[in-house]
Coordinates of C-alpha atoms in Angstrom, one line a residue:
X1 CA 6.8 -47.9 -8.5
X2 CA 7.2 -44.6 -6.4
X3 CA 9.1 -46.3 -3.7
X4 CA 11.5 -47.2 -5.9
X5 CA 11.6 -44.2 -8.1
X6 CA 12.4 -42.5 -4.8
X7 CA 15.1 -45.3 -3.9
X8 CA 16.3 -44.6 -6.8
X9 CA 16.6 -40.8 -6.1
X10 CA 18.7 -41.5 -3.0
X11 CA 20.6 -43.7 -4.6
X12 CA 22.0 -41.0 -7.1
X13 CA 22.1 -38.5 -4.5
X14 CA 24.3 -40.4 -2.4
X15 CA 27.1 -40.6 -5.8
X16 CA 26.9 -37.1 -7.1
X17 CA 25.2 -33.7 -6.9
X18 CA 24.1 -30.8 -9.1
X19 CA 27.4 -28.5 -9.9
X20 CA 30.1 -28.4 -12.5
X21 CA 32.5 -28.8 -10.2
X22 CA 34.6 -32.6 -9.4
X23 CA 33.3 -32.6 -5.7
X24 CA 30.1 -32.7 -7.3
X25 CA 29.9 -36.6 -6.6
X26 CA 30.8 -37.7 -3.0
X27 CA 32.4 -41.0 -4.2
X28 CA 36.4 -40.6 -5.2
X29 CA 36.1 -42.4 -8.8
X30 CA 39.7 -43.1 -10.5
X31 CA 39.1 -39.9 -13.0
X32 CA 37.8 -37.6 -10.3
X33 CA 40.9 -38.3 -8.2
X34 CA 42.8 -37.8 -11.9
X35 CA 41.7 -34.6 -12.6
X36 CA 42.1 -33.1 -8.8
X37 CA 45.6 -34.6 -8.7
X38 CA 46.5 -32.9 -12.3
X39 CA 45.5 -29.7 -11.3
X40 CA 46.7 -29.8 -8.1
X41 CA 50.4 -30.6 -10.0
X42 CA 49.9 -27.8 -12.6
X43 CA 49.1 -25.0 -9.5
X44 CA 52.5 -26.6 -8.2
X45 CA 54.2 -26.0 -12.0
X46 CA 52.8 -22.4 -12.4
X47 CA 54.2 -21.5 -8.2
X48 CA 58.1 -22.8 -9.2
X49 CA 58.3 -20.5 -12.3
X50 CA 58.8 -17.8 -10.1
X51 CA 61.7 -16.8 -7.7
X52 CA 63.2 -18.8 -5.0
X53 CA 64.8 -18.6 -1.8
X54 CA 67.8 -16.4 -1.8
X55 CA 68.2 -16.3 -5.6
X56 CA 70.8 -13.8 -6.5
X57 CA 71.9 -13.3 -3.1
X58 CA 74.8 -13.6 -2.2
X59 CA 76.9 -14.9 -0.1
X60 CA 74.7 -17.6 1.9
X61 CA 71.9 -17.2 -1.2
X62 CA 69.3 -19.2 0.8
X63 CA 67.4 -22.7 1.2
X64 CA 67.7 -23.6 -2.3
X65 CA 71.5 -22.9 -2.2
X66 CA 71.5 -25.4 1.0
X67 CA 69.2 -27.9 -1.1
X68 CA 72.5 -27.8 -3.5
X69 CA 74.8 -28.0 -1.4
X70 CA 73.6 -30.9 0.8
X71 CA 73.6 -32.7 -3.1
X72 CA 77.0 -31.7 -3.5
X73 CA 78.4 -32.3 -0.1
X74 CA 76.6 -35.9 -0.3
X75 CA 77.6 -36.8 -4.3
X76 CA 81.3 -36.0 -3.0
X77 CA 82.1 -37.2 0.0
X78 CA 81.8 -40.2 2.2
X79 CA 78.7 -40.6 4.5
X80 CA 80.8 -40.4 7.7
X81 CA 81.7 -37.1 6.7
X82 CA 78.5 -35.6 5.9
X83 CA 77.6 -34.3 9.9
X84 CA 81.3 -33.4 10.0
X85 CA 83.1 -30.3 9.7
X86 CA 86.6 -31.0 7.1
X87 CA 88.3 -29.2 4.5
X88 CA 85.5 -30.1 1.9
X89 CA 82.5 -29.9 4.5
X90 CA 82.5 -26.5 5.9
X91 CA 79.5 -26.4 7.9
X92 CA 79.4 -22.9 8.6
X93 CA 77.9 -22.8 5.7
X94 CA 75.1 -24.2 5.1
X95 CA 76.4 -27.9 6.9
X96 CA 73.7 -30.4 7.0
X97 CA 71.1 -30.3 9.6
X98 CA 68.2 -32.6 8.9
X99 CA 68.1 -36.6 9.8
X100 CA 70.5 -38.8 7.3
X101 CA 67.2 -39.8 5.3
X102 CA 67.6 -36.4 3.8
X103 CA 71.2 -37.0 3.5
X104 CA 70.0 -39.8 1.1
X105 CA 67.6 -38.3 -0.5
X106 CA 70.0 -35.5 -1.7
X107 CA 72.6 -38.0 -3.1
X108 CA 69.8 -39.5 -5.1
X109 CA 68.9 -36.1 -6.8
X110 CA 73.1 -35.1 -7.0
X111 CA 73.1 -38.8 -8.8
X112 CA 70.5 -37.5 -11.6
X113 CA 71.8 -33.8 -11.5
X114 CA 75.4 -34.2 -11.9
X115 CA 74.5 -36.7 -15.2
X116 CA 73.1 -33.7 -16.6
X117 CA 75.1 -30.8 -15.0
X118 CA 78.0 -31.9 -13.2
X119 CA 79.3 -28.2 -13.1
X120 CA 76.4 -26.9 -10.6
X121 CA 77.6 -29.9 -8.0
X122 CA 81.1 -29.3 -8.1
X123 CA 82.8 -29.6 -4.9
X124 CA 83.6 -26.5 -3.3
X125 CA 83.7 -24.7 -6.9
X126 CA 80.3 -24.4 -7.1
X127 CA 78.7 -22.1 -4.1
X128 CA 76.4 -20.1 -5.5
X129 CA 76.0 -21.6 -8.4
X130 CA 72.8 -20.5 -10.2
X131 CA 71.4 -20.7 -13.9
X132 CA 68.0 -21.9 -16.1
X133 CA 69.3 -25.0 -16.0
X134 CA 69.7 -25.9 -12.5
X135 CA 66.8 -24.1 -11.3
X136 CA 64.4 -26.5 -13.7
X137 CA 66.4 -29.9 -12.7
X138 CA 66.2 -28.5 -8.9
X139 CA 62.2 -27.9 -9.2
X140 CA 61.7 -31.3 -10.9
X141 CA 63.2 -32.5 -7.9
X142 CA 60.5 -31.5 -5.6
X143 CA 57.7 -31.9 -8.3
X144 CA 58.5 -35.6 -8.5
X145 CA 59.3 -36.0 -4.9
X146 CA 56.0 -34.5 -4.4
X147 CA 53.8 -36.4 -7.0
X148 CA 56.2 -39.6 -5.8
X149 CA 55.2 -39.3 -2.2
X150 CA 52.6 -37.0 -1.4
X151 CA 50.0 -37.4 -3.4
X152 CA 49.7 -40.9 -3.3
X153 CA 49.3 -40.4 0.6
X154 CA 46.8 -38.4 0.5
X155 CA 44.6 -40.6 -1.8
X156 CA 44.9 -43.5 0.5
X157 CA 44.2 -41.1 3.4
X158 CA 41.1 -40.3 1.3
X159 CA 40.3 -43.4 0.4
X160 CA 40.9 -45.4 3.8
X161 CA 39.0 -42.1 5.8
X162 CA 35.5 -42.4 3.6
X163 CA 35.6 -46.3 3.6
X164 CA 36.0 -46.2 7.3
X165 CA 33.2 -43.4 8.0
X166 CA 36.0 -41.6 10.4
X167 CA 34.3 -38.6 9.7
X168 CA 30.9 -39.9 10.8
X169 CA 29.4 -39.4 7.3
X170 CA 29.1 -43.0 6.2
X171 CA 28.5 -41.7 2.4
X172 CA 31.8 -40.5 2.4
X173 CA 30.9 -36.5 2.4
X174 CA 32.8 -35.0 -0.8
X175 CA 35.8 -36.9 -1.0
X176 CA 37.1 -35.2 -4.3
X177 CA 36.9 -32.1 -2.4
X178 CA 38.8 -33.6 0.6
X179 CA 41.8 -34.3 -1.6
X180 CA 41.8 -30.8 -3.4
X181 CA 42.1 -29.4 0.2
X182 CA 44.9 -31.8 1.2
X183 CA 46.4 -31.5 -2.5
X184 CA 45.9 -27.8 -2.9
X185 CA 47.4 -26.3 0.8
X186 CA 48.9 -22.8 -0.4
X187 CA 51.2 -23.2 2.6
X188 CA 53.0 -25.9 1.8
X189 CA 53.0 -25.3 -2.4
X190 CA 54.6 -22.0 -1.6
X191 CA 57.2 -23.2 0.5
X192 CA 58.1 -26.5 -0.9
X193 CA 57.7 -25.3 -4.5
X194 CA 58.0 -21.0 -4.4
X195 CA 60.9 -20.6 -1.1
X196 CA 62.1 -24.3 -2.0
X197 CA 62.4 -27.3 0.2
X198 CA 61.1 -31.0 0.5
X199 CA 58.5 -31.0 3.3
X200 CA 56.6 -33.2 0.8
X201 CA 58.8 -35.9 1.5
X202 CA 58.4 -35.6 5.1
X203 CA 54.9 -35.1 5.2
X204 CA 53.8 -37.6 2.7
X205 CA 55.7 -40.5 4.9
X206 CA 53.6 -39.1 7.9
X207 CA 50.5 -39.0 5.6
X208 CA 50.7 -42.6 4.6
X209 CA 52.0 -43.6 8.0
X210 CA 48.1 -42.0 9.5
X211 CA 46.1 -43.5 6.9
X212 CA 47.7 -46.8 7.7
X213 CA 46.7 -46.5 11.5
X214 CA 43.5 -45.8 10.2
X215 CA 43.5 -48.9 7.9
X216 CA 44.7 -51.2 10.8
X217 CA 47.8 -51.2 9.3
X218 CA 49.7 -50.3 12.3
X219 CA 53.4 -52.1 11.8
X220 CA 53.3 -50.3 8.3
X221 CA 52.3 -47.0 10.0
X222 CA 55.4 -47.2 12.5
X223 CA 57.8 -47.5 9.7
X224 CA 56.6 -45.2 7.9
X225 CA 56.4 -42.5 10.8
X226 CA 59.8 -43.5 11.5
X227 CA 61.2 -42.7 8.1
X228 CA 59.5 -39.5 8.5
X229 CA 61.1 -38.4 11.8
X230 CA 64.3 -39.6 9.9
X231 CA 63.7 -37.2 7.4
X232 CA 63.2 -34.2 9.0
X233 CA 63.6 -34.3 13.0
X234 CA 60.8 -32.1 13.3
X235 CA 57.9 -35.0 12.2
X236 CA 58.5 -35.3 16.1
X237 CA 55.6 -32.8 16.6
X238 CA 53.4 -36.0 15.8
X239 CA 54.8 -38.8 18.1
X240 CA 52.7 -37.9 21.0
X241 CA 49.9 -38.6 19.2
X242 CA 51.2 -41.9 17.6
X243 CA 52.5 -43.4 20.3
X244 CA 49.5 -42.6 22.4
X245 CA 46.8 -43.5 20.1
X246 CA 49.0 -47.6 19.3
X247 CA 49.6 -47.5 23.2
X248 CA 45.9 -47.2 23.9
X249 CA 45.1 -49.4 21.3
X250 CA 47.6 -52.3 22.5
X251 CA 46.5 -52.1 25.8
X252 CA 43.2 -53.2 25.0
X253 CA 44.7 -56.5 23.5
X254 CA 45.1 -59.7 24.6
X255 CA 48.7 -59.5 24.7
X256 CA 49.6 -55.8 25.1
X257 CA 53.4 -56.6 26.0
X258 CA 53.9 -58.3 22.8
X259 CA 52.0 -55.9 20.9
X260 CA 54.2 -53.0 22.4
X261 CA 57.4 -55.1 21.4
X262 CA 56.3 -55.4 17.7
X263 CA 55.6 -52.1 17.1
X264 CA 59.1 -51.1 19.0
X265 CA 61.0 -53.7 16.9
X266 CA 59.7 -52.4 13.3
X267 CA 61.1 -48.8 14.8
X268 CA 64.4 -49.8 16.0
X269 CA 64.7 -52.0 12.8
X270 CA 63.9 -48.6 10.8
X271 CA 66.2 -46.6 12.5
X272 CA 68.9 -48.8 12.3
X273 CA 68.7 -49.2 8.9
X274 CA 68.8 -45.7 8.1
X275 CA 71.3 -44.8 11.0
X276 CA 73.5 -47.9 9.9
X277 CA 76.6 -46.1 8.4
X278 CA 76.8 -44.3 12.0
X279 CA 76.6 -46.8 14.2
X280 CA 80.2 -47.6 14.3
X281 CA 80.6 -45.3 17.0
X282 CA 78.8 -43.3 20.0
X283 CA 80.9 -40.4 18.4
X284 CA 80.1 -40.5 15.1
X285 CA 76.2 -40.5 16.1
X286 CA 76.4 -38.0 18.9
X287 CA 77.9 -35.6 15.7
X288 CA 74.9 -36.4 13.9
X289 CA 72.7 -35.8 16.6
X290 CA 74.3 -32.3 17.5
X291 CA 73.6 -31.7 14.2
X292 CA 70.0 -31.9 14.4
X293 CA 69.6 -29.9 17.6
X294 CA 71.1 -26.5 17.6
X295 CA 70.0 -25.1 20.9
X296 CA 73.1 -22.9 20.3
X297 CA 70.6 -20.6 17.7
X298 CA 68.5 -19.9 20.6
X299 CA 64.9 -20.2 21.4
X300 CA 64.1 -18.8 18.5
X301 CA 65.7 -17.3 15.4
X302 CA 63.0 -15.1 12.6
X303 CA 60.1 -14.1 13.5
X304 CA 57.7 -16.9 14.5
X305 CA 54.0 -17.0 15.6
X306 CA 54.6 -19.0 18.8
X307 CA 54.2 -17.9 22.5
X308 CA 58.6 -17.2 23.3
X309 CA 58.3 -15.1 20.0
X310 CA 55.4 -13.1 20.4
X311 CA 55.6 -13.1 24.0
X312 CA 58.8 -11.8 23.8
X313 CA 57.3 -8.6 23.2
X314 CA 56.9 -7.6 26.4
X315 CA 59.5 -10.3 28.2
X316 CA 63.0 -10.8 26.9
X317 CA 63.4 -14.7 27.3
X318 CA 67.0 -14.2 25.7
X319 CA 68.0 -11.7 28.4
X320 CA 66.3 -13.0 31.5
X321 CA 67.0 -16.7 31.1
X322 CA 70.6 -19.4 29.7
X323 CA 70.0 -21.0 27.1
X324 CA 69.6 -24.1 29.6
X325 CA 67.1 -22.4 31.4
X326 CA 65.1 -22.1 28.1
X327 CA 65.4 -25.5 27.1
X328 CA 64.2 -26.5 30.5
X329 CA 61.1 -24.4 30.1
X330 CA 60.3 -25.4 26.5
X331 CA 60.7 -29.3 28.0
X332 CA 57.7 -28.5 30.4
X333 CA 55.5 -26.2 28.8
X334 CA 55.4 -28.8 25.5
X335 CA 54.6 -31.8 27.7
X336 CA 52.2 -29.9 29.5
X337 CA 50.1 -28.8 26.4
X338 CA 50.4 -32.0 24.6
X339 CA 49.5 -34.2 28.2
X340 CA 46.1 -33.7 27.9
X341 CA 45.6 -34.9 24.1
X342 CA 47.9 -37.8 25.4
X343 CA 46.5 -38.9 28.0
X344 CA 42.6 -38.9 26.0
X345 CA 44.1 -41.0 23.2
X346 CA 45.6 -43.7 25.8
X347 CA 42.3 -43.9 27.7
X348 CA 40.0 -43.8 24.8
X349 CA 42.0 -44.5 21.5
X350 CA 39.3 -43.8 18.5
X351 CA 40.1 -42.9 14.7
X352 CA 38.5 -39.3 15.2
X353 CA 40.6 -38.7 18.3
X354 CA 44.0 -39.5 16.9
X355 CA 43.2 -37.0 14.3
X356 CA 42.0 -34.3 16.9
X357 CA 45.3 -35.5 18.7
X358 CA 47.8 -35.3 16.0
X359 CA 46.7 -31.3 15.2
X360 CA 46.7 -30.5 19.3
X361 CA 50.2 -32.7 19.4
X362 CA 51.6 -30.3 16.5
X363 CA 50.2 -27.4 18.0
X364 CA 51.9 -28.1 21.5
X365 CA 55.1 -27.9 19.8
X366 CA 54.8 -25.6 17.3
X367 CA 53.6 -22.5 20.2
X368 CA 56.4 -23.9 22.8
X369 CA 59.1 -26.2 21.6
X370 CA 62.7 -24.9 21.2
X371 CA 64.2 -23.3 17.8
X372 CA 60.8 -23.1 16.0
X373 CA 60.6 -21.8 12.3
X374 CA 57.7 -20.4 10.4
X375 CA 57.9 -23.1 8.1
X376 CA 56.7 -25.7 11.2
X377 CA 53.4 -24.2 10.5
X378 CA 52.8 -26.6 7.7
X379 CA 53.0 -29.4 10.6
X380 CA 49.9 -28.7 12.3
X381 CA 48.4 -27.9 9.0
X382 CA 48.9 -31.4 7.8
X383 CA 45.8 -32.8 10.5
X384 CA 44.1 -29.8 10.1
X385 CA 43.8 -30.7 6.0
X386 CA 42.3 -33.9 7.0
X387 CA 39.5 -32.4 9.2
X388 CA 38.8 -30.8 6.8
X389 CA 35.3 -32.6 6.1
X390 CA 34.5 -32.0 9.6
X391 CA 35.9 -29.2 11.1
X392 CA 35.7 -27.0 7.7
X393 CA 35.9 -24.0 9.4
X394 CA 39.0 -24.6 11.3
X395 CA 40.6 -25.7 8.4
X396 CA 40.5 -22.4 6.5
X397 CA 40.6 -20.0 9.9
X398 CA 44.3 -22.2 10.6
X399 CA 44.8 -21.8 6.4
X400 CA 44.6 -18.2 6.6
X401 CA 46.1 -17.3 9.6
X402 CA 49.2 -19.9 8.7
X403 CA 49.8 -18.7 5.1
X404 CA 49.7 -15.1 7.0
X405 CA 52.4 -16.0 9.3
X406 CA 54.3 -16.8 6.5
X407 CA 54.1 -13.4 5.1
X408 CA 57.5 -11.7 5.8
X409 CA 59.4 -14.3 4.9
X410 CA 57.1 -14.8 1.0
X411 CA 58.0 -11.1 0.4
X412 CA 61.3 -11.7 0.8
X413 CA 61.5 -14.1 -2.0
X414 CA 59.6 -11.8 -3.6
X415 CA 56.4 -14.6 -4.0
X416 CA 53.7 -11.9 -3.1
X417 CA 51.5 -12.6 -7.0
X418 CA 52.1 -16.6 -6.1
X419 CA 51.0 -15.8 -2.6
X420 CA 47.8 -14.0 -3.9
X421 CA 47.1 -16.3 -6.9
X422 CA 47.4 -19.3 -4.5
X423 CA 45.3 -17.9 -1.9
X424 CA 42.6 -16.4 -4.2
X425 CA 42.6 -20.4 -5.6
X426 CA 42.4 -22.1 -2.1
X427 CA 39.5 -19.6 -1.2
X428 CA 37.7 -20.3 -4.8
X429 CA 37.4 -24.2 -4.0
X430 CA 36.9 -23.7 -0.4
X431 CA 33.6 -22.2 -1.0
X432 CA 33.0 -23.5 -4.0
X433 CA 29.2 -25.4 -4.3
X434 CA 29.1 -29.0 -2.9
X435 CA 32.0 -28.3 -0.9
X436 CA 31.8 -28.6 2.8
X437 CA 33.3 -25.4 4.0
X438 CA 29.4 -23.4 4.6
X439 CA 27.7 -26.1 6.3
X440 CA 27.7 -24.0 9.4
X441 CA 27.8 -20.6 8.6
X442 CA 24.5 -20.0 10.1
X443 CA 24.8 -21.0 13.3
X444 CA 27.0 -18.3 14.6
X445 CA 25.9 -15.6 16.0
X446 CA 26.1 -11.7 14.9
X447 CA 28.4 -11.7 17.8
X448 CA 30.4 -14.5 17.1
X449 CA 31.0 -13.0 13.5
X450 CA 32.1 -9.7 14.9
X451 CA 34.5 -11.4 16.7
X452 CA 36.0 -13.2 13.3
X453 CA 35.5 -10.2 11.5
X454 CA 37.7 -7.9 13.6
X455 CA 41.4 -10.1 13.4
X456 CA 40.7 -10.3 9.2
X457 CA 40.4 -6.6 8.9
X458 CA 43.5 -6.3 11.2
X459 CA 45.3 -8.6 8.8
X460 CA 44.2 -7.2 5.5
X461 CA 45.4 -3.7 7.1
X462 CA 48.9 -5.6 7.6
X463 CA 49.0 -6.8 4.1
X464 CA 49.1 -3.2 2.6
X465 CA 51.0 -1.6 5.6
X466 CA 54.0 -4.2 5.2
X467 CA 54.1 -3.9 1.7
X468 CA 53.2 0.4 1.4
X469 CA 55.2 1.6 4.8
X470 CA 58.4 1.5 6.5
X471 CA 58.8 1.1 9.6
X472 CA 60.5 3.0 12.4
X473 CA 64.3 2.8 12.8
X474 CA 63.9 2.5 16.6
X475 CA 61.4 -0.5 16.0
X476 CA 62.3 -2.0 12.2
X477 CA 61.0 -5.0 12.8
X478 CA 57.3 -3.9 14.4
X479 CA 55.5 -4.8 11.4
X480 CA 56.7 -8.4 11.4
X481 CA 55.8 -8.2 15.3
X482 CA 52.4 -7.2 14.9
X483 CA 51.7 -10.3 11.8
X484 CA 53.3 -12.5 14.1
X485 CA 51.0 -11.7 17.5
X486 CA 48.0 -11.8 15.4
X487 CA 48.5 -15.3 14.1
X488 CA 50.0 -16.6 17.5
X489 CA 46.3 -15.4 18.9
X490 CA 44.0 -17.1 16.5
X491 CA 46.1 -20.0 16.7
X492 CA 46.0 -20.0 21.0
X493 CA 42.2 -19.9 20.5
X494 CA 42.1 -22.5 17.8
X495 CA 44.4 -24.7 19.9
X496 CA 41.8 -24.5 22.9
X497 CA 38.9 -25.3 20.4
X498 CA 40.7 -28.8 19.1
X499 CA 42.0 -29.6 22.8
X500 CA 38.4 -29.4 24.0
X501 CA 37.0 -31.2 21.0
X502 CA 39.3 -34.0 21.8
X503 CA 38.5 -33.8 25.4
X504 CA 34.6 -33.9 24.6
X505 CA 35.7 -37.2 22.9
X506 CA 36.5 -39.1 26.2
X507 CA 33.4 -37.9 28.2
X508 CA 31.7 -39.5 25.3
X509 CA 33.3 -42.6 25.0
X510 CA 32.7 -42.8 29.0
X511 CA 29.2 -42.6 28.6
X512 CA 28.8 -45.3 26.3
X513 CA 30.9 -47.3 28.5
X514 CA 28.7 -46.8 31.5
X515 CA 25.8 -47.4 29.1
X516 CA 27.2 -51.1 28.2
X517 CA 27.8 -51.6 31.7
X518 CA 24.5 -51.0 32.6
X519 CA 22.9 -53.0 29.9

């Protein structure tokens, strides 16, 4: 009778623990996964009351005026024309710039906005156009796009990580609490849903197209990556790690060749059906492609916590170098941050690695590709959500100093109370009981906590000084400066952390091959 009392103990242990909170129970039940996902849509409702990117503006407004536009260009003129500059698509402003599975995904929304309010799509009439109306059709848009793609992603991430043990926690850890973290990432609410854009879309595709890899599911997972890179070109941060992680994998196949050739077929097949009304001509997809690589902007353009930004501080890359020069050096510098992860995940393919590898992939581009934005900080976020369970502290460190990066270009949409509520909301679950995020709180050091302390008192202190001071007119943009070389080094020292992680991974992997061997 005790032993089984006790059994029976473990048993309820292993399904739920003490706490009001949904993450109370480790296993992801259909109402737990209800309730997270409600909420997680309601934070998104309460973020796009409030302003949006360039609203009241004028005369380029900002992305949500591009968002319209793309829907008008696309509603009103043929798909050859969309990449091209004519009477009706001038893209000086705001032309098209994102893969043609964007292109399509704007004519779907122009379809359902110009049933209802065929005034705010018409062509060349209707720059600018702004009212109650629109704005509430233009936020369903990314609500439902959102709900539509995203969040069914992330509960078969969820659900396909905990069945699989990925995390090494064969009772799943808290899954509920995994999903609020993936569901709930302030970053990407604020921009998709406060400054306005569809990274959902994108991110979602890539979402699925990882828990498919996971799953074994691996010609699904190439057409879904390949949609996402066909959404926005800058899913791209993530190929490394895909390709290297199937490679690996098909090399340790009977027939690697032919595995290699499936996978490349379901790619080109995606492609080409998405590409297909530009593949008349070599012109007509070179225009696209020019389209989706402006080196002419420059290394950079805002202010952006990568290494040519911040270093550029003390070294003016514009000055000293062409812009050929530049591209050159980006090329090299990427590949050679990226080559290590690679290289691990071809030797030693494993589900833990390819997540390690997709974050240290992302990172690689993010700190040294050409024409990075602030906004590509939600790429390497995306991994770093679904480490979350393991690498808890990461997670929020990269949260933090990722939603701070963001800062300048929140307060000028004038988001700061969605940026505070949103933050305050994401730090209330994050250490919430039966969460995962203080499981190793006591094993650093006093030192080690000095050395955390120190860069969040520095931030707070930029908080109030960007909102309370002006800067000076010699230097009116040192305030940005000094956000943006904070966050570029905590996310240098994070990027060594994950490289070394994954790194760790292989020596491992090699010792339990010599270990076979020797058995």
């Amino acid at each position: 009778m005790a032993k089984k009392a006790k059994r029976t103990t473990l048993a309820d242990n292993a399904g739920r623990r003490d706490g009001g909170f949904p993450w109370s129970t480790t296993v992801l039940t259909a109402p737990t996964a209800g309730a997270v996902a409600l909420f997680a849509l309601l934070v998104r409702v309460m973020v796009s009351v409030g302003p949006y990117s360039g609203e009241g503006t004028p005369p380029k407004y900002g992305d949500y005026e591009a968002q319209r536009h793309w829907m008008e260009i696309t509603l009103h003129t043929p798909a050859s024309e969309w990449y091209r500059n004519t009477s009706a698509n001038d893209l000086a402003y705001w032309g098209l710039d994102y893969p043609p599975l964007t292109a399509y995904q704007s004519l779907a929304h122009a379809l359902l906005l110009n049933a209802s309010l065929p005034a705010a799509l018409a062509l060349s009439l209707s720059r600018g156009f702004e009212s109650p109306a629109l704005k509430l059709l233009m936020r369903w848009t990314v609500l439902s796009s959102d709900f539509l793609v995203f969040f069914p992603a992330a509960l078969y991430f969820v659900w396909v990580y905990c069945r699989r043990g990925v995390g090494g926690d064969k009772e799943g850890g808290s899954a509920p609490w995994l999903l609020a973290m993936i569901l709930l990432n302030p970053c990407l609410i604020l921009i998709d849903h406060g400054h306005f854009q569809y990274n959902c879309i994108s991110l979602g595709l890539t979402l699925g197209a990882i828990a498919a890899v996971l799953s074994e599911n691996e010609l699904v997972a190439s057409a879904l990556f390949s949609l996402a890179i066909n959404h926005k070109q800058m899913s791209l941060y993530f190929a490394p790690a895909f390709f290297s992680h199937l490679l690996g994998k098909c090399l340790r196949r009977q027939n690697p060749i032919f595995e290699v050739m499936k996978l490349g077929l379901v790619v080109m097949g995606t492609f080409a059906l998405v590409w297909q009304p530009y593949l008349y001509s070599l012109e007509a997809v070179m225009e696209v492609l020019s389209r989706l690589a402006p080196f002419e902007r420059g290394i950079y353009e805002d202010y952006v916590a990568n290494f040519w930004c911040s270093t550029s501080i003390f070294i003016k890359w514009k000055r000293l170098f062409t812009t050929q020069s530049m591209k050159f050096l980006s090329f090299i510098t990427t590949i050679s941050a990226f080559l290590p992860s690679f290289i691990q995940q071809v030797k030693a393919p494993s589900d833990r690695g390819f997540l390690y590898a997709l974050l240290n992939s992302s990172f690689s581009f993010y700190l040294f590709s050409y024409q990075v934005h602030e906004k590509s900080i939600l790429l390497p976020l995306l991994p770093a959500s679904l480490l979350a369970l393991e690498e808890p502290l990461l997670f929020g460190w990269l949260m933090y100093y990722a939603l701070l990066s963001m800062y300048p270009l929140l307060c000028r949409d004038r988001l700061i109370l969605q940026y505070v509520s949103v933050l305050a909301l994401f730090g209330f679950i994050f250490y919430s009981p039966d969460g995962r995020s203080g499981m190793r709180a006591n094993s650093f050091s006093i030192r080690k906590r000095a050395l955390m302390i120190l860069p969040l008192l520095c931030s707070f202190i930029l908080h109030v000084i960007y909102l309370s001071l002006r800067p000076p007119e010699k230097y009116p943009f040192l305030f940005e400066a000094m956000i943006v070389f904070l966050c570029f080094s905590q996310f240098v020292i994070l990027t060594f952390y994950t490289n070394t992680k994954q790194l760790m991974l292989l020596d491992c992997s090699t010792w339990t091959e010599r270990g076979k061997k020797d058995l």
